[in-house]
mmCIF file of C-alpha atoms and ligand atoms in Angstrom:
data_model
loop_
_atom_site.group_PDB
_atom_site.id
_atom_site.type_symbol
_atom_site.label_atom_id
_atom_site.label_comp_id
_atom_site.label_asym_id
_atom_site.label_seq_id
_atom_site.Cartn_x
_atom_site.Cartn_y
_atom_site.Cartn_z
ATOM 1 C CA MET F 13 -0.060 -0.040 -0.063
ATOM 2 C CA VAL F 14 1.262 3.453 -0.956
ATOM 3 C CA ILE F 15 0.170 6.350 1.284
ATOM 4 C CA GLY F 16 -0.007 9.331 -1.112
ATOM 5 C CA GLY F 17 -0.795 9.515 -4.751
ATOM 6 C CA GLY F 18 1.401 12.531 -5.509
ATOM 7 C CA VAL F 19 4.349 12.300 -7.798
ATOM 8 C CA VAL F 20 6.307 10.066 -5.689
ATOM 9 C CA GLY F 21 3.536 7.754 -4.549
ATOM 10 C CA SER F 22 2.438 7.392 -8.078
ATOM 11 C CA ALA F 23 5.941 6.727 -9.344
ATOM 12 C CA CYS F 24 6.274 3.993 -6.550
ATOM 13 C CA ALA F 25 2.879 2.479 -7.549
ATOM 14 C CA TRP F 26 4.041 2.477 -11.099
ATOM 15 C CA ALA F 27 7.325 0.797 -10.622
ATOM 16 C CA LEU F 28 5.955 -1.823 -8.103
ATOM 17 C CA SER F 29 3.073 -2.632 -10.293
ATOM 18 C CA ARG F 30 5.153 -3.179 -13.419
ATOM 19 C CA ALA F 31 7.345 -5.371 -11.233
ATOM 20 C CA GLY F 32 4.293 -7.639 -10.512
ATOM 21 C CA ALA F 33 3.397 -6.527 -7.054
ATOM 22 C CA ALA F 34 -0.524 -6.083 -6.200
ATOM 23 C CA VAL F 35 -0.514 -2.359 -5.371
ATOM 24 C CA THR F 36 -2.904 -0.056 -3.773
ATOM 25 C CA VAL F 37 -2.551 3.745 -3.509
ATOM 26 C CA MET F 38 -4.377 5.701 -0.928
ATOM 27 C CA GLN F 39 -4.958 9.081 -2.081
ATOM 28 C CA ARG F 40 -7.106 11.582 0.035
ATOM 29 C CA ASP F 41 -9.553 14.256 -1.628
ATOM 30 C CA ASP F 42 -7.722 17.198 -3.122
ATOM 31 C CA THR F 43 -6.108 19.138 -0.662
ATOM 32 C CA PRO F 44 -4.698 22.745 -0.899
ATOM 33 C CA GLY F 45 -0.841 22.680 -1.131
ATOM 34 C CA GLU F 46 -0.046 19.235 -2.866
ATOM 35 C CA ALA F 47 3.274 19.887 -4.186
ATOM 36 C CA TRP F 48 2.950 17.960 -7.551
ATOM 37 C CA ARG F 49 0.030 20.324 -8.496
ATOM 38 C CA ALA F 50 1.992 23.336 -7.993
ATOM 39 C CA ALA F 51 5.532 22.295 -9.210
ATOM 40 C CA ALA F 52 7.269 24.026 -12.337
ATOM 41 C CA GLY F 53 8.511 20.444 -13.411
ATOM 42 C CA MET F 54 12.055 21.481 -13.912
ATOM 43 C CA LEU F 55 14.584 18.632 -14.162
ATOM 44 C CA ALA F 56 17.453 20.831 -12.818
ATOM 45 C CA ALA F 57 19.894 17.969 -12.014
ATOM 46 C CA GLN F 58 23.153 20.109 -12.482
ATOM 47 C CA ILE F 59 21.802 23.390 -11.558
ATOM 48 C CA GLU F 60 20.567 22.671 -7.843
ATOM 49 C CA PRO F 61 23.344 20.793 -6.281
ATOM 50 C CA THR F 62 25.720 22.405 -3.978
ATOM 51 C CA PRO F 63 29.428 21.046 -4.212
ATOM 52 C CA ASN F 64 30.002 17.473 -3.362
ATOM 53 C CA ASP F 65 26.179 17.080 -2.935
ATOM 54 C CA PRO F 66 24.791 13.600 -3.126
ATOM 55 C CA LEU F 67 22.128 15.304 -4.890
ATOM 56 C CA LEU F 68 23.958 15.418 -8.001
ATOM 57 C CA PRO F 69 24.276 11.761 -8.882
ATOM 58 C CA LEU F 70 20.710 11.320 -7.686
ATOM 59 C CA GLY F 71 19.460 14.121 -9.904
ATOM 60 C CA LEU F 72 21.487 12.774 -12.850
ATOM 61 C CA ALA F 73 19.763 9.324 -12.392
ATOM 62 C CA GLY F 74 16.441 11.115 -12.003
ATOM 63 C CA ARG F 75 16.802 12.875 -15.348
ATOM 64 C CA ALA F 76 18.108 9.805 -17.158
ATOM 65 C CA PHE F 77 15.058 7.927 -15.834
ATOM 66 C CA TYR F 78 12.824 10.271 -17.825
ATOM 67 C CA ARG F 79 14.718 10.312 -20.941
ATOM 68 C CA GLU F 80 14.575 6.450 -21.015
ATOM 69 C CA THR F 81 11.050 6.103 -19.691
ATOM 70 C CA VAL F 82 8.844 8.852 -20.963
ATOM 71 C CA PRO F 83 8.523 7.704 -24.576
ATOM 72 C CA ALA F 84 6.904 4.276 -23.630
ATOM 73 C CA LEU F 85 4.936 5.813 -20.732
ATOM 74 C CA GLN F 86 3.574 8.311 -23.268
ATOM 75 C CA GLU F 87 2.761 5.524 -25.853
ATOM 76 C CA ALA F 88 1.055 3.367 -23.308
ATOM 77 C CA THR F 89 -1.191 6.001 -21.907
ATOM 78 C CA GLY F 90 -1.780 8.531 -24.639
ATOM 79 C CA ILE F 91 -0.801 11.366 -22.417
ATOM 80 C CA ASN F 92 1.708 13.866 -23.373
ATOM 81 C CA ILE F 93 4.307 14.673 -20.640
ATOM 82 C CA ASP F 94 5.922 17.406 -22.744
ATOM 83 C CA LEU F 95 9.464 16.296 -21.644
ATOM 84 C CA ARG F 96 11.932 18.856 -23.176
ATOM 85 C CA GLN F 97 15.486 18.314 -22.266
ATOM 86 C CA GLN F 98 16.871 21.513 -24.027
ATOM 87 C CA GLY F 99 18.972 22.802 -21.404
ATOM 88 C CA ILE F 100 18.870 25.200 -18.451
ATOM 89 C CA LEU F 101 20.556 28.524 -18.258
ATOM 90 C CA GLN F 102 21.716 29.938 -14.916
ATOM 91 C CA VAL F 103 22.395 33.692 -15.313
ATOM 92 C CA ALA F 104 25.410 35.304 -13.491
ATOM 93 C CA HIS F 105 24.148 38.587 -12.309
ATOM 94 C CA THR F 106 27.326 39.703 -10.681
ATOM 95 C CA GLU F 107 31.152 38.876 -10.985
ATOM 96 C CA ALA F 108 31.060 36.873 -7.828
ATOM 97 C CA ASP F 109 28.299 34.698 -9.505
ATOM 98 C CA ALA F 110 30.467 34.168 -12.515
ATOM 99 C CA VAL F 111 33.354 32.994 -10.363
ATOM 100 C CA ALA F 112 31.084 30.481 -8.456
ATOM 101 C CA PHE F 113 29.484 29.221 -11.765
ATOM 102 C CA LYS F 114 32.900 28.738 -13.374
ATOM 103 C CA ALA F 115 33.953 26.696 -10.468
ATOM 104 C CA LYS F 116 30.848 24.631 -10.733
ATOM 105 C CA VAL F 117 31.426 24.064 -14.536
ATOM 106 C CA ALA F 118 35.036 22.928 -13.711
ATOM 107 C CA ARG F 119 33.960 20.651 -10.871
ATOM 108 C CA GLN F 120 31.141 18.828 -12.959
ATOM 109 C CA ARG F 121 33.214 18.531 -15.950
ATOM 110 C CA GLN F 122 36.070 16.755 -13.690
ATOM 111 C CA GLN F 123 33.302 14.357 -12.995
ATOM 112 C CA SER F 124 32.453 14.027 -16.735
ATOM 113 C CA HIS F 125 29.283 15.765 -16.855
ATOM 114 C CA HIS F 126 28.291 18.079 -19.689
ATOM 115 C CA ALA F 127 28.388 21.606 -18.358
ATOM 116 C CA GLU F 128 29.524 24.869 -20.027
ATOM 117 C CA TRP F 129 30.497 28.249 -19.041
ATOM 118 C CA LEU F 130 28.974 30.903 -21.401
ATOM 119 C CA GLU F 131 30.671 34.432 -21.744
ATOM 120 C CA PRO F 132 28.467 37.491 -21.453
ATOM 121 C CA ASP F 133 28.356 37.762 -25.309
ATOM 122 C CA GLU F 134 27.444 34.132 -25.787
ATOM 123 C CA VAL F 135 24.498 34.666 -23.386
ATOM 124 C CA ALA F 136 23.600 37.672 -25.307
ATOM 125 C CA LEU F 137 23.555 35.866 -28.584
ATOM 126 C CA GLY F 138 21.480 32.839 -27.208
ATOM 127 C CA TRP F 139 19.178 34.855 -24.989
ATOM 128 C CA PRO F 140 18.963 38.492 -26.591
ATOM 129 C CA TRP F 141 15.876 39.267 -24.596
ATOM 130 C CA LEU F 142 17.866 39.206 -21.301
ATOM 131 C CA PRO F 143 19.407 42.250 -19.947
ATOM 132 C CA LYS F 144 23.299 42.474 -19.665
ATOM 133 C CA THR F 145 24.652 39.552 -17.725
ATOM 134 C CA HIS F 146 27.951 38.474 -16.390
ATOM 135 C CA GLY F 147 27.716 35.043 -18.159
ATOM 136 C CA GLY F 148 26.040 31.970 -17.528
ATOM 137 C CA PHE F 149 26.204 28.376 -16.274
ATOM 138 C CA TRP F 150 24.730 26.133 -19.208
ATOM 139 C CA SER F 151 23.540 22.730 -18.580
ATOM 140 C CA PRO F 152 22.581 21.419 -21.911
ATOM 141 C CA GLU F 153 21.017 18.234 -20.675
ATOM 142 C CA ASP F 154 18.692 19.516 -18.023
ATOM 143 C CA GLY F 155 15.145 20.277 -18.749
ATOM 144 C CA VAL F 156 11.342 20.309 -17.900
ATOM 145 C CA LEU F 157 8.400 18.329 -18.044
ATOM 146 C CA ASN F 158 4.541 18.832 -17.302
ATOM 147 C CA PRO F 159 4.169 17.572 -13.796
ATOM 148 C CA ILE F 160 0.485 17.200 -13.732
ATOM 149 C CA GLU F 161 0.465 15.068 -16.932
ATOM 150 C CA LEU F 162 3.512 12.929 -15.513
ATOM 151 C CA VAL F 163 1.184 12.127 -12.438
ATOM 152 C CA ALA F 164 -1.771 11.371 -14.550
ATOM 153 C CA ALA F 165 0.329 9.015 -16.910
ATOM 154 C CA LEU F 166 2.108 7.147 -13.817
ATOM 155 C CA ARG F 167 -1.341 6.602 -12.319
ATOM 156 C CA ALA F 168 -2.943 5.444 -15.384
ATOM 157 C CA ASP F 169 -0.088 3.116 -16.462
ATOM 158 C CA ALA F 170 0.115 1.726 -12.777
ATOM 159 C CA VAL F 171 -3.717 1.038 -13.030
ATOM 160 C CA ARG F 172 -3.077 -0.788 -16.412
ATOM 161 C CA HIS F 173 -0.696 -2.905 -14.427
ATOM 162 C CA GLY F 174 -3.211 -3.806 -12.012
ATOM 163 C CA ALA F 175 -2.832 -1.174 -9.175
ATOM 164 C CA ARG F 176 -5.878 0.166 -7.478
ATOM 165 C CA ILE F 177 -6.297 3.819 -6.378
ATOM 166 C CA ILE F 178 -8.559 4.142 -3.354
ATOM 167 C CA HIS F 179 -9.839 7.601 -2.068
ATOM 168 C CA ASP F 180 -9.454 7.731 1.649
ATOM 169 C CA THR F 181 -7.172 9.549 4.201
ATOM 170 C CA ALA F 182 -4.497 7.637 6.060
ATOM 171 C CA MET F 183 -4.762 8.387 9.796
ATOM 172 C CA GLY F 184 -2.078 5.972 10.719
ATOM 173 C CA LEU F 185 -0.149 2.843 10.473
ATOM 174 C CA ASP F 186 -2.140 -0.320 11.739
ATOM 175 C CA ARG F 187 0.724 -2.050 13.833
ATOM 176 C CA GLU F 188 1.118 -4.223 16.812
ATOM 177 C CA ALA F 189 4.652 -3.458 18.378
ATOM 178 C CA ASP F 190 7.035 -4.278 15.527
ATOM 179 C CA GLN F 191 4.479 -6.022 13.422
ATOM 180 C CA LEU F 192 2.954 -4.066 10.585
ATOM 181 C CA ARG F 193 -0.595 -4.967 9.752
ATOM 182 C CA GLY F 194 -1.524 -2.199 7.300
ATOM 183 C CA VAL F 195 -2.973 1.223 7.307
ATOM 184 C CA ILE F 196 -5.993 2.847 9.133
ATOM 185 C CA GLY F 197 -7.907 5.170 6.968
ATOM 186 C CA GLU F 198 -10.538 7.631 7.806
ATOM 187 C CA ARG F 199 -13.144 5.248 6.256
ATOM 188 C CA ASP F 200 -11.777 1.895 6.545
ATOM 189 C CA ARG F 201 -8.737 -0.370 7.694
ATOM 190 C CA TYR F 202 -6.587 -1.726 5.057
ATOM 191 C CA ALA F 203 -4.265 -4.853 5.408
ATOM 192 C CA ALA F 204 -1.073 -4.611 3.892
ATOM 193 C CA PRO F 205 2.307 -6.428 4.569
ATOM 194 C CA VAL F 206 4.321 -3.532 2.968
ATOM 195 C CA VAL F 207 3.518 0.196 3.311
ATOM 196 C CA ILE F 208 5.337 2.937 1.535
ATOM 197 C CA LEU F 209 5.023 6.412 3.134
ATOM 198 C CA ALA F 210 4.785 8.925 0.326
ATOM 199 C CA GLY F 211 2.548 11.464 1.845
ATOM 200 C CA GLY F 212 4.735 14.677 1.020
ATOM 201 C CA ALA F 213 4.839 17.518 3.414
ATOM 202 C CA TRP F 214 2.069 15.544 5.581
ATOM 203 C CA ALA F 215 4.123 12.478 5.891
ATOM 204 C CA GLY F 216 4.945 13.009 9.520
ATOM 205 C CA ARG F 217 1.464 13.441 10.740
ATOM 206 C CA LEU F 218 0.392 9.904 10.829
ATOM 207 C CA ASN F 219 -0.292 8.030 13.941
ATOM 208 C CA GLN F 220 1.764 5.007 15.211
ATOM 209 C CA LEU F 221 5.012 6.164 13.083
ATOM 210 C CA PRO F 222 8.018 4.307 14.625
ATOM 211 C CA ARG F 223 10.109 7.455 14.545
ATOM 212 C CA PRO F 224 9.535 11.135 13.694
ATOM 213 C CA VAL F 225 9.687 11.909 10.072
ATOM 214 C CA SER F 226 11.933 15.065 9.637
ATOM 215 C CA VAL F 227 9.691 16.636 6.882
ATOM 216 C CA GLU F 228 8.599 20.047 7.109
ATOM 217 C CA PRO F 229 6.503 22.143 4.681
ATOM 218 C CA VAL F 230 8.268 24.861 2.644
ATOM 219 C CA ARG F 231 5.713 26.970 0.762
ATOM 220 C CA GLY F 232 6.457 27.733 -2.890
ATOM 221 C CA GLN F 233 4.377 30.497 -4.683
ATOM 222 C CA MET F 234 4.243 30.768 -8.310
ATOM 223 C CA ALA F 235 2.832 33.266 -10.878
ATOM 224 C CA SER F 236 2.157 33.075 -14.654
ATOM 225 C CA PHE F 237 1.946 35.634 -17.390
ATOM 226 C CA PRO F 238 1.094 35.364 -21.067
ATOM 227 C CA CYS F 239 4.530 34.517 -22.616
ATOM 228 C CA PRO F 240 6.120 36.932 -24.943
ATOM 229 C CA ASP F 241 6.861 35.291 -28.369
ATOM 230 C CA ALA F 242 10.630 36.352 -27.874
ATOM 231 C CA LEU F 243 11.242 34.336 -24.923
ATOM 232 C CA ALA F 244 13.090 31.156 -25.562
ATOM 233 C CA ALA F 245 11.740 27.756 -24.572
ATOM 234 C CA ASN F 246 14.805 26.944 -22.261
ATOM 235 C CA VAL F 247 14.465 27.473 -18.549
ATOM 236 C CA VAL F 248 16.424 30.388 -17.186
ATOM 237 C CA TYR F 249 17.293 30.635 -13.685
ATOM 238 C CA GLY F 250 18.226 33.940 -11.993
ATOM 239 C CA LYS F 251 18.491 35.134 -8.556
ATOM 240 C CA LYS F 252 15.933 32.976 -6.428
ATOM 241 C CA CYS F 253 13.731 32.861 -9.259
ATOM 242 C CA TYR F 254 13.274 31.074 -12.654
ATOM 243 C CA LEU F 255 11.311 31.616 -15.913
ATOM 244 C CA LEU F 256 9.845 28.801 -17.939
ATOM 245 C CA ARG F 257 7.653 28.650 -20.856
ATOM 246 C CA ARG F 258 4.776 26.126 -20.977
ATOM 247 C CA GLY F 259 2.539 26.560 -23.985
ATOM 248 C CA ASP F 260 1.569 30.314 -24.135
ATOM 249 C CA GLU F 261 2.461 30.706 -20.547
ATOM 250 C CA LEU F 262 5.452 32.119 -19.040
ATOM 251 C CA LEU F 263 5.706 30.482 -15.483
ATOM 252 C CA VAL F 264 7.692 32.380 -12.756
ATOM 253 C CA GLY F 265 8.774 30.701 -9.559
ATOM 254 C CA SER F 266 9.236 30.434 -6.689
ATOM 255 C CA THR F 267 9.390 31.443 -3.216
ATOM 256 C CA MET F 268 11.004 29.357 -0.118
ATOM 257 C CA GLU F 269 8.813 29.986 2.967
ATOM 258 C CA HIS F 270 8.665 28.231 6.418
ATOM 259 C CA VAL F 271 4.981 29.118 7.293
ATOM 260 C CA GLY F 272 3.772 25.666 8.251
ATOM 261 C CA PHE F 273 0.785 24.138 6.401
ATOM 262 C CA ASP F 274 -0.463 27.406 5.009
ATOM 263 C CA ALA F 275 -0.726 27.063 1.238
ATOM 264 C CA ALA F 276 -2.208 30.635 0.597
ATOM 265 C CA VAL F 277 -0.775 33.042 -2.047
ATOM 266 C CA THR F 278 0.339 36.367 -0.582
ATOM 267 C CA ALA F 279 0.620 39.623 -2.200
ATOM 268 C CA GLU F 280 4.074 40.185 -0.630
ATOM 269 C CA GLY F 281 5.167 36.654 -1.829
ATOM 270 C CA ILE F 282 4.158 37.420 -5.366
ATOM 271 C CA SER F 283 5.316 40.857 -5.475
ATOM 272 C CA GLY F 284 8.855 39.763 -4.425
ATOM 273 C CA LEU F 285 8.817 37.174 -6.786
ATOM 274 C CA ILE F 286 7.941 39.401 -9.907
ATOM 275 C CA ALA F 287 10.688 41.893 -8.630
ATOM 276 C CA ARG F 288 13.156 39.293 -9.013
ATOM 277 C CA ALA F 289 11.825 37.980 -12.343
ATOM 278 C CA ALA F 290 12.057 41.472 -13.720
ATOM 279 C CA LEU F 291 15.797 41.292 -13.184
ATOM 280 C CA LEU F 292 15.651 38.510 -16.118
ATOM 281 C CA HIS F 293 12.858 40.357 -18.005
ATOM 282 C CA PRO F 294 12.078 43.908 -17.098
ATOM 283 C CA PRO F 295 8.777 44.032 -18.717
ATOM 284 C CA LEU F 296 7.500 41.640 -16.193
ATOM 285 C CA ALA F 297 7.530 44.349 -13.541
ATOM 286 C CA GLN F 298 4.679 46.030 -15.300
ATOM 287 C CA LEU F 299 2.600 43.117 -15.761
ATOM 288 C CA THR F 300 -0.355 41.538 -13.886
ATOM 289 C CA PRO F 301 -0.076 37.797 -13.447
ATOM 290 C CA THR F 302 -2.863 35.823 -15.053
ATOM 291 C CA ARG F 303 -2.585 33.178 -12.401
ATOM 292 C CA THR F 304 -1.059 32.618 -9.035
ATOM 293 C CA TRP F 305 -0.788 29.582 -6.897
ATOM 294 C CA ALA F 306 1.356 27.839 -4.205
ATOM 295 C CA GLY F 307 2.374 24.364 -3.071
ATOM 296 C CA LEU F 308 4.101 22.794 0.214
ATOM 297 C CA ARG F 309 7.300 21.219 -0.613
ATOM 298 C CA PRO F 310 8.322 18.210 1.691
ATOM 299 C CA GLY F 311 11.409 19.908 3.085
ATOM 300 C CA THR F 312 14.318 18.121 5.074
ATOM 301 C CA PRO F 313 17.022 19.471 7.204
ATOM 302 C CA ASP F 314 19.724 18.545 4.684
ATOM 303 C CA GLY F 315 17.799 19.014 1.587
ATOM 304 C CA LEU F 316 18.014 15.248 0.654
ATOM 305 C CA PRO F 317 15.073 13.117 0.526
ATOM 306 C CA ILE F 318 14.301 10.312 3.012
ATOM 307 C CA ILE F 319 14.308 6.996 1.162
ATOM 308 C CA GLY F 320 14.583 3.513 2.492
ATOM 309 C CA PRO F 321 13.184 0.687 4.903
ATOM 310 C CA GLU F 322 12.510 1.272 8.420
ATOM 311 C CA PRO F 323 14.767 -0.976 10.513
ATOM 312 C CA ARG F 324 12.272 -0.954 13.501
ATOM 313 C CA LEU F 325 9.182 -1.876 11.536
ATOM 314 C CA PRO F 326 9.790 -4.419 8.749
ATOM 315 C CA GLY F 327 7.538 -3.720 5.848
ATOM 316 C CA LEU F 328 7.444 0.226 6.294
ATOM 317 C CA TRP F 329 9.435 2.068 3.420
ATOM 318 C CA TYR F 330 9.918 5.844 3.427
ATOM 319 C CA ALA F 331 9.761 7.872 0.051
ATOM 320 C CA VAL F 332 9.379 11.367 1.363
ATOM 321 C CA GLY F 333 11.029 14.811 1.812
ATOM 322 C CA HIS F 334 12.207 15.381 -1.820
ATOM 323 C CA GLY F 335 11.979 19.230 -1.263
ATOM 324 C CA ARG F 336 12.721 21.317 -4.273
ATOM 325 C CA ASN F 337 13.348 18.391 -6.502
ATOM 326 C CA GLY F 338 10.764 15.881 -6.186
ATOM 327 C CA ILE F 339 9.659 15.992 -9.925
ATOM 328 C CA LEU F 340 13.268 15.271 -10.873
ATOM 329 C CA LEU F 341 13.639 12.553 -8.363
ATOM 330 C CA ALA F 342 10.323 10.679 -8.287
ATOM 331 C CA GLY F 343 11.243 8.108 -10.906
ATOM 332 C CA VAL F 344 14.697 7.150 -9.574
ATOM 333 C CA THR F 345 13.262 7.177 -6.042
ATOM 334 C CA ALA F 346 10.486 4.618 -7.199
ATOM 335 C CA GLU F 347 12.899 2.494 -8.921
ATOM 336 C CA LEU F 348 15.138 2.235 -5.824
ATOM 337 C CA VAL F 349 12.177 1.452 -3.707
ATOM 338 C CA ALA F 350 10.870 -1.264 -5.974
ATOM 339 C CA ARG F 351 14.276 -2.827 -6.309
ATOM 340 C CA GLY F 352 14.491 -2.771 -2.570
ATOM 341 C CA ILE F 353 11.053 -4.146 -1.847
ATOM 342 C CA GLY F 354 11.798 -6.726 -4.567
ATOM 343 C CA GLY F 355 14.785 -8.161 -2.563
ATOM 344 C CA GLN F 356 17.614 -6.430 -4.074
ATOM 345 C CA ASP F 357 20.385 -4.928 -2.008
ATOM 346 C CA VAL F 358 20.059 -1.225 -2.592
ATOM 347 C CA GLY F 359 21.676 -0.220 0.671
ATOM 348 C CA GLU F 360 24.734 1.439 -0.875
ATOM 349 C CA GLU F 361 22.607 3.505 -3.216
ATOM 350 C CA LEU F 362 20.538 4.718 -0.425
ATOM 351 C CA ALA F 363 23.327 5.329 2.047
ATOM 352 C CA ALA F 364 23.075 9.301 1.980
ATOM 353 C CA VAL F 365 19.406 9.337 1.957
ATOM 354 C CA GLY F 366 18.424 6.656 4.784
ATOM 355 C CA PRO F 367 15.585 7.315 7.201
ATOM 356 C CA THR F 368 17.670 6.917 10.351
ATOM 357 C CA ARG F 369 19.993 9.801 9.709
ATOM 358 C CA PHE F 370 18.025 12.296 11.675
ATOM 359 C CA TRP F 371 16.595 10.419 14.396
ATOM 360 C CA ASP F 372 18.219 7.318 15.659
ATOM 361 C CA TRP F 373 16.472 7.118 19.230
HETATM 362 C C1 FAD M 11 5.971 25.973 -6.228
HETATM 363 C C2 FAD M 11 6.675 24.741 -6.302
HETATM 364 C C3 FAD M 11 7.484 24.241 -7.637
HETATM 365 C C4 FAD M 11 8.342 23.265 -7.613
HETATM 366 N N1 FAD M 11 8.988 23.004 -8.663
HETATM 367 C C5 FAD M 11 9.708 22.022 -8.972
HETATM 368 C C6 FAD M 11 10.534 21.712 -10.016
HETATM 369 O O1 FAD M 11 10.572 22.384 -11.030
HETATM 370 N N2 FAD M 11 11.174 20.403 -10.104
HETATM 371 C C7 FAD M 11 11.157 19.436 -9.081
HETATM 372 O O2 FAD M 11 11.858 18.433 -9.402
HETATM 373 N N3 FAD M 11 10.450 19.698 -7.962
HETATM 374 C C8 FAD M 11 9.709 20.750 -7.887
HETATM 375 N N4 FAD M 11 8.914 20.971 -6.764
HETATM 376 C C9 FAD M 11 8.998 20.057 -5.620
HETATM 377 C C10 FAD M 11 8.015 18.899 -5.971
HETATM 378 O O3 FAD M 11 6.790 19.406 -6.342
HETATM 379 C C11 FAD M 11 7.884 18.047 -4.737
HETATM 380 O O4 FAD M 11 9.318 17.752 -4.345
HETATM 381 C C12 FAD M 11 7.103 16.742 -5.097
HETATM 382 O O5 FAD M 11 5.935 16.952 -5.449
HETATM 383 C C13 FAD M 11 7.075 15.847 -3.808
HETATM 384 O O6 FAD M 11 6.344 14.756 -4.196
HETATM 385 P P1 FAD M 11 5.550 13.910 -3.121
HETATM 386 O O7 FAD M 11 4.669 12.958 -3.834
HETATM 387 O O8 FAD M 11 6.461 13.518 -2.000
HETATM 388 O O9 FAD M 11 4.454 15.058 -2.434
HETATM 389 P P2 FAD M 11 3.291 15.782 -3.032
HETATM 390 O O10 FAD M 11 3.426 16.069 -4.523
HETATM 391 O O11 FAD M 11 2.870 16.839 -2.105
HETATM 392 O O12 FAD M 11 2.107 14.605 -2.818
HETATM 393 C C14 FAD M 11 1.678 13.959 -1.570
HETATM 394 C C15 FAD M 11 0.537 13.441 -1.770
HETATM 395 O O13 FAD M 11 0.061 12.671 -0.658
HETATM 396 C C16 FAD M 11 -1.366 12.999 -0.369
HETATM 397 N N5 FAD M 11 -1.435 12.727 1.091
HETATM 398 C C17 FAD M 11 -0.681 13.365 1.998
HETATM 399 N N6 FAD M 11 -1.217 12.776 3.192
HETATM 400 C C18 FAD M 11 -2.074 11.893 2.848
HETATM 401 C C19 FAD M 11 -2.817 10.951 3.877
HETATM 402 N N7 FAD M 11 -2.656 11.061 5.146
HETATM 403 N N8 FAD M 11 -3.749 10.145 3.073
HETATM 404 C C20 FAD M 11 -3.744 9.944 1.897
HETATM 405 N N9 FAD M 11 -2.957 10.857 1.025
HETATM 406 C C21 FAD M 11 -2.213 11.812 1.616
HETATM 407 C C22 FAD M 11 -1.449 14.502 -0.759
HETATM 408 O O14 FAD M 11 -2.813 14.821 -0.960
HETATM 409 C C23 FAD M 11 -0.680 14.496 -2.063
HETATM 410 O O15 FAD M 11 -1.401 14.194 -3.280
HETATM 411 C C24 FAD M 11 8.208 22.249 -6.646
HETATM 412 C C25 FAD M 11 7.476 22.382 -5.601
HETATM 413 C C26 FAD M 11 6.727 23.629 -5.373
HETATM 414 C C27 FAD M 11 5.655 23.863 -4.217
#
C-alpha cells in the first residue's frame, strides 16, 4: 500500500505494479498545497546541487530515468508529458556569481558531466531578450516536463498494470509492536504487508509511526503571465527565481517560505517574486499575473530526500522529503524502492538518504 498518490507515490505504484506487485494507492480528496500540482516541473539536475552534494548523482539518475521512460509511458497512456531536455541557463548577475559558476562548471566537468560556461556575449547571442549579464552556467541536458501530466500518466499506467487507487485519508499505521498490519484510513482499515509512506509534506502527521519523520512544509508561490513570443523555450534561472515557458504561459517561480501548512498565496510573496523575475525580463514588473498559486514542498534539514526501509518496523518504507526536487527524483526514487522491496540490495545507493540519519532514538 502506498500512502499518497502525489508524484512520488504514483511513481512508486507504477514501478511496483510493473514489477508484478499487487499495489493499492491511498489518495485523499484534493487538498490545498499538494506539491505536484504546484510544481514547475524542472529537471535541474546540474543546477540545484551544491559542491559534493549527493543530490548530483541522484538527480542525474532522475533525469536519465525520464529520458529512458517517458516515450514508452506516453505511448502506453496517450498522455503527453511534454518532456523537453533542451537545457537550463543559470544567469550570473554579478562577478561573484561568475566566479562561483565557473567553479561549478569545472567541478562537474571533472566528474565527466556536460556543463558549459558561457561568456556574456554568448549569453546575449542565445538569449537576446535578457538584460546585460556577467555570463552564465549552461547545463545542456537539464530540462523540464509537465508534472500534472506526469502524475496522470504514472497513475494510468500503474492501473493498467493492476494497481488500485482508493480515495481515503490515511490516519495512521496499523501495527502491533514491531509488526506492521497495514493502514488505518478515515473510512476503513486496510491490510498490507508492505506500506510506503509517500505523503509529501504531511508524511510525519500519521499515528503510530516508529520514529519522527523530519519533513517540514516549505511553501513555494508561483505566478504566470502570457508568454512573449521572443522568450526562448529553455528554462532560465536568475536570483532566487526562474522563468519557464509552457505553451503560451510564462511560469515564474518560486518562493521558499517556512510558514507551516499554510498554502495561501500572498501579495508580498508574489510581488517579491515578480521583482526578482524582472531582473531577467524587466517588462514583467509592469504586468499583472494571469494566475498565481502555491504548494508545500516536503523539506528536510539537509535538503535530501528520505528513502529506504524502516529498521524498526519491517515492511515500512519511506519515500518522502524530496524538497525542491521531487519531480526530478520521483522516478529514480520509485525504482530504488521497487528494487529494494523486490529483495535487491540497494543499501549502498540509499546510504546518503536513509531514514535513520536524523533520528536514531
Ligand atoms: C512551487 C513549487 C515548485 C516546484 N518546482 C519543482 C521543479 O521544478 N522540479 C522539481 O523536481 N520539483 C519541484 N517542486 C518540488 C516537488 O513538487 C515536490 O518535491 C514533489 O511534489 C514531492 O512529491 P510527493 O509525492 O512527496 O509530495 P506531493 O506532491 O505533495 O504529494 C503528496 C500526496 O500525498 C497525499 N497525502 C498526504 N497525506 C495523505 C494521507 N494522510 N492520506 C492520503 N493521501 C495523503 C497528498 O494529498 C498528495 O497528493 C516544486 C514544488 C513547489 C511547491
